[in-house]
Amino acid sequence: KGVQDGVLILPGARYRAVLETSSINFELKSGSEQDAIIDTFQSVLNSLPCSVQIVARIREMDMQKYIDEFREASAHEEDAIYREQIQSYTEFVQGLITTNKILSRRFYVVLPYTDMDKDGFEDVAEQLSNNCDIVSKGLSRLGIQTRRLDSLEVLDLFYSFYNPRLAKRQPITEQTLQLLKKSYI
C-alpha cells in the first residue's frame, strides 16, 4: 500500500521494517571462532522478539558509470603522470569487466508486524522500532553492523526487485517519494 517513515505498509494491517546488515566472512574464521559465531547466532535467534526474513541480494554492478567518472577525471587532469595512471587504471578495469562480472552483495533482515488491535500507525512504528533495536543489538554481538532503511531506500529496494532494468535507468528520487506520499498515504 505504501511506505511511511521507513515502514512498508501492506494490506491487512501488516507492516515491515528493513535492516541492511554488514556481513562476516565465516570461512576465514578459525574453528573455535566459527563455533563461537554459531553459538552466538543461536542465542540471537532464540532471543528475537518476532520472526525475521533474511534476504541476500546479489546484483551485477554497472561499472560503466565508474569508468566514465575516471575518464572525465583524466580529461581534467593537468599532470601527465597522473593522467597516464588514470588511463592505465581505466583500461585495467575495462579489461577486468569484459571477462568477469562484478557483483554487489547486500544483506537485509526484514521484520514483520501485524496490527491485530488496530492501534494506529504511531504504535506500529514504535513497536517495529523496538524490534529493530533488539535485532540490531543481537546482531552486533556477532560483529554485524545494521542500519535501518528509510522510506526512499525501502521503495528503491522493492523497485529494484520488481523492475531491475528500469531501476538502473530511472532510479527513485526524493521527489518521487513525495509524489507517492501525496497520492497514497
CSV table of C-alpha atoms in Angstrom, one decimal:
chain,number,residue,atom,x,y,z
A,1,LYS,CA,0.0,0.0,0.0
A,2,GLY,CA,2.9,2.4,0.7
A,3,VAL,CA,5.9,3.4,2.8
A,4,GLN,CA,5.8,5.8,5.6
A,5,ASP,CA,8.7,6.7,8.0
A,6,GLY,CA,10.7,3.7,6.7
A,7,VAL,CA,7.8,1.3,7.4
A,8,LEU,CA,6.4,-0.8,4.5
A,9,ILE,CA,2.6,-0.8,4.8
A,10,LEU,CA,1.0,-3.9,3.4
A,11,PRO,CA,-2.7,-4.9,3.1
A,12,GLY,CA,-4.4,-6.5,6.1
A,13,ALA,CA,-2.8,-4.3,8.8
A,14,ARG,CA,0.6,-5.9,8.1
A,15,TYR,CA,3.8,-3.9,8.3
A,16,ARG,CA,7.5,-4.4,7.6
A,17,ALA,CA,10.8,-2.7,8.7
A,18,VAL,CA,14.0,-3.5,6.8
A,19,LEU,CA,17.5,-3.5,8.3
A,20,GLU,CA,20.6,-3.5,6.0
A,21,THR,CA,23.4,-5.5,7.6
A,22,SER,CA,27.1,-6.0,7.1
A,23,SER,CA,28.5,-9.5,6.7
A,24,ILE,CA,31.2,-11.6,8.3
A,25,ASN,CA,33.4,-14.0,6.4
A,26,PHE,CA,32.7,-17.2,8.2
A,27,GLU,CA,35.1,-19.3,6.1
A,28,LEU,CA,38.1,-17.2,7.1
A,29,LYS,CA,37.5,-17.8,10.8
A,30,SER,CA,39.2,-20.5,12.8
A,31,GLY,CA,37.3,-23.5,14.0
A,32,SER,CA,36.9,-22.1,17.5
A,33,GLU,CA,35.7,-18.7,16.1
A,34,GLN,CA,33.2,-20.5,13.9
A,35,ASP,CA,31.8,-22.4,16.9
A,36,ALA,CA,31.5,-19.2,18.9
A,37,ILE,CA,29.7,-17.5,16.0
A,38,ILE,CA,27.3,-20.4,15.7
A,39,ASP,CA,26.6,-20.4,19.4
A,40,THR,CA,26.1,-16.6,19.5
A,41,PHE,CA,23.8,-16.8,16.4
A,42,GLN,CA,21.7,-19.5,18.0
A,43,SER,CA,21.4,-17.3,21.1
A,44,VAL,CA,20.4,-14.3,18.9
A,45,LEU,CA,17.8,-16.3,17.1
A,46,ASN,CA,16.3,-17.6,20.4
A,47,SER,CA,16.1,-14.0,21.7
A,48,LEU,CA,14.3,-12.5,18.7
A,49,PRO,CA,11.0,-10.7,19.5
A,50,CYS,CA,9.5,-11.7,16.2
A,51,SER,CA,10.1,-13.9,13.2
A,52,VAL,CA,12.6,-12.4,10.7
A,53,GLN,CA,13.3,-12.9,7.0
A,54,ILE,CA,16.9,-12.8,5.9
A,55,VAL,CA,17.5,-11.6,2.3
A,56,ALA,CA,20.7,-11.9,0.4
A,57,ARG,CA,20.7,-9.6,-2.6
A,58,ILE,CA,23.4,-10.3,-5.3
A,59,ARG,CA,23.4,-8.0,-8.3
A,60,GLU,CA,25.7,-7.4,-11.2
A,61,MET,CA,27.2,-3.9,-10.9
A,62,ASP,CA,27.1,-1.4,-13.7
A,63,MET,CA,30.7,-0.4,-13.9
A,64,GLN,CA,30.4,1.9,-16.9
A,65,LYS,CA,29.5,4.9,-14.8
A,66,TYR,CA,32.5,4.2,-12.6
A,67,ILE,CA,34.8,4.0,-15.7
A,68,ASP,CA,33.2,7.2,-17.2
A,69,GLU,CA,34.0,9.1,-14.0
A,70,PHE,CA,37.7,8.2,-14.3
A,71,ARG,CA,37.7,9.1,-18.0
A,72,GLU,CA,36.3,12.5,-17.1
A,73,ALA,CA,38.9,12.9,-14.3
A,74,SER,CA,41.6,12.0,-16.8
A,75,ALA,CA,40.4,14.7,-19.2
A,76,HIS,CA,40.6,17.4,-16.5
A,77,GLU,CA,44.0,16.2,-15.0
A,78,GLU,CA,46.8,18.6,-15.9
A,79,ASP,CA,49.7,16.5,-14.8
A,80,ALA,CA,50.7,14.0,-17.5
A,81,ILE,CA,51.9,11.3,-15.0
A,82,TYR,CA,48.5,11.3,-13.1
A,83,ARG,CA,46.6,11.4,-16.4
A,84,GLU,CA,48.6,8.3,-17.6
A,85,GLN,CA,47.9,6.5,-14.4
A,86,ILE,CA,44.2,7.2,-14.6
A,87,GLN,CA,44.1,6.0,-18.2
A,88,SER,CA,46.0,2.8,-17.3
A,89,TYR,CA,43.7,2.1,-14.4
A,90,THR,CA,40.6,2.7,-16.6
A,91,GLU,CA,42.0,0.3,-19.2
A,92,PHE,CA,42.7,-2.3,-16.4
A,93,VAL,CA,39.1,-2.1,-15.1
A,94,GLN,CA,37.7,-2.2,-18.6
A,95,GLY,CA,39.6,-5.4,-19.3
A,96,LEU,CA,38.5,-6.8,-16.0
A,97,ILE,CA,34.8,-6.3,-16.6
A,98,THR,CA,34.9,-7.7,-20.1
A,99,THR,CA,36.0,-11.1,-18.8
A,100,ASN,CA,34.3,-11.0,-15.3
A,101,LYS,CA,31.1,-9.9,-13.7
A,102,ILE,CA,31.5,-7.6,-10.8
A,103,LEU,CA,28.9,-8.4,-8.2
A,104,SER,CA,27.4,-6.5,-5.3
A,105,ARG,CA,26.3,-8.4,-2.2
A,106,ARG,CA,23.9,-6.8,0.2
A,107,PHE,CA,22.1,-8.4,3.1
A,108,TYR,CA,18.8,-7.4,4.7
A,109,VAL,CA,16.8,-8.5,7.7
A,110,VAL,CA,13.0,-7.9,7.3
A,111,LEU,CA,11.0,-7.6,10.5
A,112,PRO,CA,7.2,-8.1,10.3
A,113,TYR,CA,4.5,-6.8,12.4
A,114,THR,CA,0.7,-7.4,12.2
A,115,ASP,CA,-1.5,-4.9,14.0
A,116,MET,CA,-4.3,-7.1,15.3
A,117,ASP,CA,-5.7,-4.4,17.7
A,118,LYS,CA,-5.7,-1.6,15.1
A,119,ASP,CA,-3.6,0.6,17.4
A,120,GLY,CA,-2.7,3.2,14.8
A,121,PHE,CA,0.5,3.8,12.8
A,122,GLU,CA,2.4,5.5,15.6
A,123,ASP,CA,2.1,2.5,17.9
A,124,VAL,CA,3.1,0.2,15.0
A,125,ALA,CA,6.1,2.3,14.1
A,126,GLU,CA,7.2,2.3,17.8
A,127,GLN,CA,6.8,-1.5,18.1
A,128,LEU,CA,8.8,-2.0,14.9
A,129,SER,CA,11.5,0.4,16.1
A,130,ASN,CA,11.8,-1.5,19.3
A,131,ASN,CA,12.1,-4.8,17.4
A,132,CYS,CA,14.7,-3.3,15.1
A,133,ASP,CA,16.7,-2.2,18.2
A,134,ILE,CA,16.6,-5.7,19.7
A,135,VAL,CA,17.6,-7.4,16.5
A,136,SER,CA,20.4,-4.8,15.9
A,137,LYS,CA,21.8,-5.3,19.3
A,138,GLY,CA,21.7,-9.1,18.9
A,139,LEU,CA,23.5,-9.0,15.5
A,140,SER,CA,26.1,-6.5,16.9
A,141,ARG,CA,27.1,-9.3,19.3
A,142,LEU,CA,28.2,-11.2,16.1
A,143,GLY,CA,30.1,-8.2,14.8
A,144,ILE,CA,27.4,-7.4,12.3
A,145,GLN,CA,26.5,-3.8,11.9
A,146,THR,CA,23.0,-2.8,11.0
A,147,ARG,CA,21.3,0.2,9.6
A,148,ARG,CA,17.5,0.7,9.2
A,149,LEU,CA,16.4,1.7,5.7
A,150,ASP,CA,14.5,4.9,5.3
A,151,SER,CA,11.4,5.3,3.2
A,152,LEU,CA,13.2,6.1,0.0
A,153,GLU,CA,15.6,3.1,0.4
A,154,VAL,CA,12.7,0.7,1.1
A,155,LEU,CA,11.0,1.9,-2.0
A,156,ASP,CA,14.2,1.6,-4.0
A,157,LEU,CA,14.8,-1.9,-2.8
A,158,PHE,CA,11.4,-3.2,-3.8
A,159,TYR,CA,11.5,-1.2,-7.1
A,160,SER,CA,14.8,-2.8,-8.0
A,161,PHE,CA,13.4,-6.3,-7.1
A,162,TYR,CA,10.4,-5.9,-9.4
A,163,ASN,CA,11.9,-3.6,-12.1
A,164,PRO,CA,15.7,-4.3,-12.2
A,165,ARG,CA,16.3,-2.9,-15.7
A,166,LEU,CA,14.1,0.1,-15.2
A,167,ALA,CA,15.6,0.8,-11.8
A,168,LYS,CA,19.1,1.2,-13.4
A,169,ARG,CA,17.8,3.8,-15.9
A,170,GLN,CA,15.2,5.6,-13.7
A,171,PRO,CA,16.1,5.4,-10.0
A,172,ILE,CA,13.6,6.5,-7.4
A,173,THR,CA,14.3,10.0,-6.1
A,174,GLU,CA,13.1,12.0,-3.1
A,175,GLN,CA,10.8,13.8,-5.5
A,176,THR,CA,9.2,10.5,-6.4
A,177,LEU,CA,8.8,9.7,-2.8
A,178,GLN,CA,7.0,13.0,-2.1
A,179,LEU,CA,4.6,12.3,-5.1
A,180,LEU,CA,3.8,8.8,-3.8
A,181,LYS,CA,3.1,10.2,-0.3
A,182,LYS,CA,0.6,12.7,-1.7
A,183,SER,CA,-1.1,10.0,-3.8
A,184,TYR,CA,-1.3,7.0,-1.5
A,185,ILE,CA,-0.7,7.9,2.1
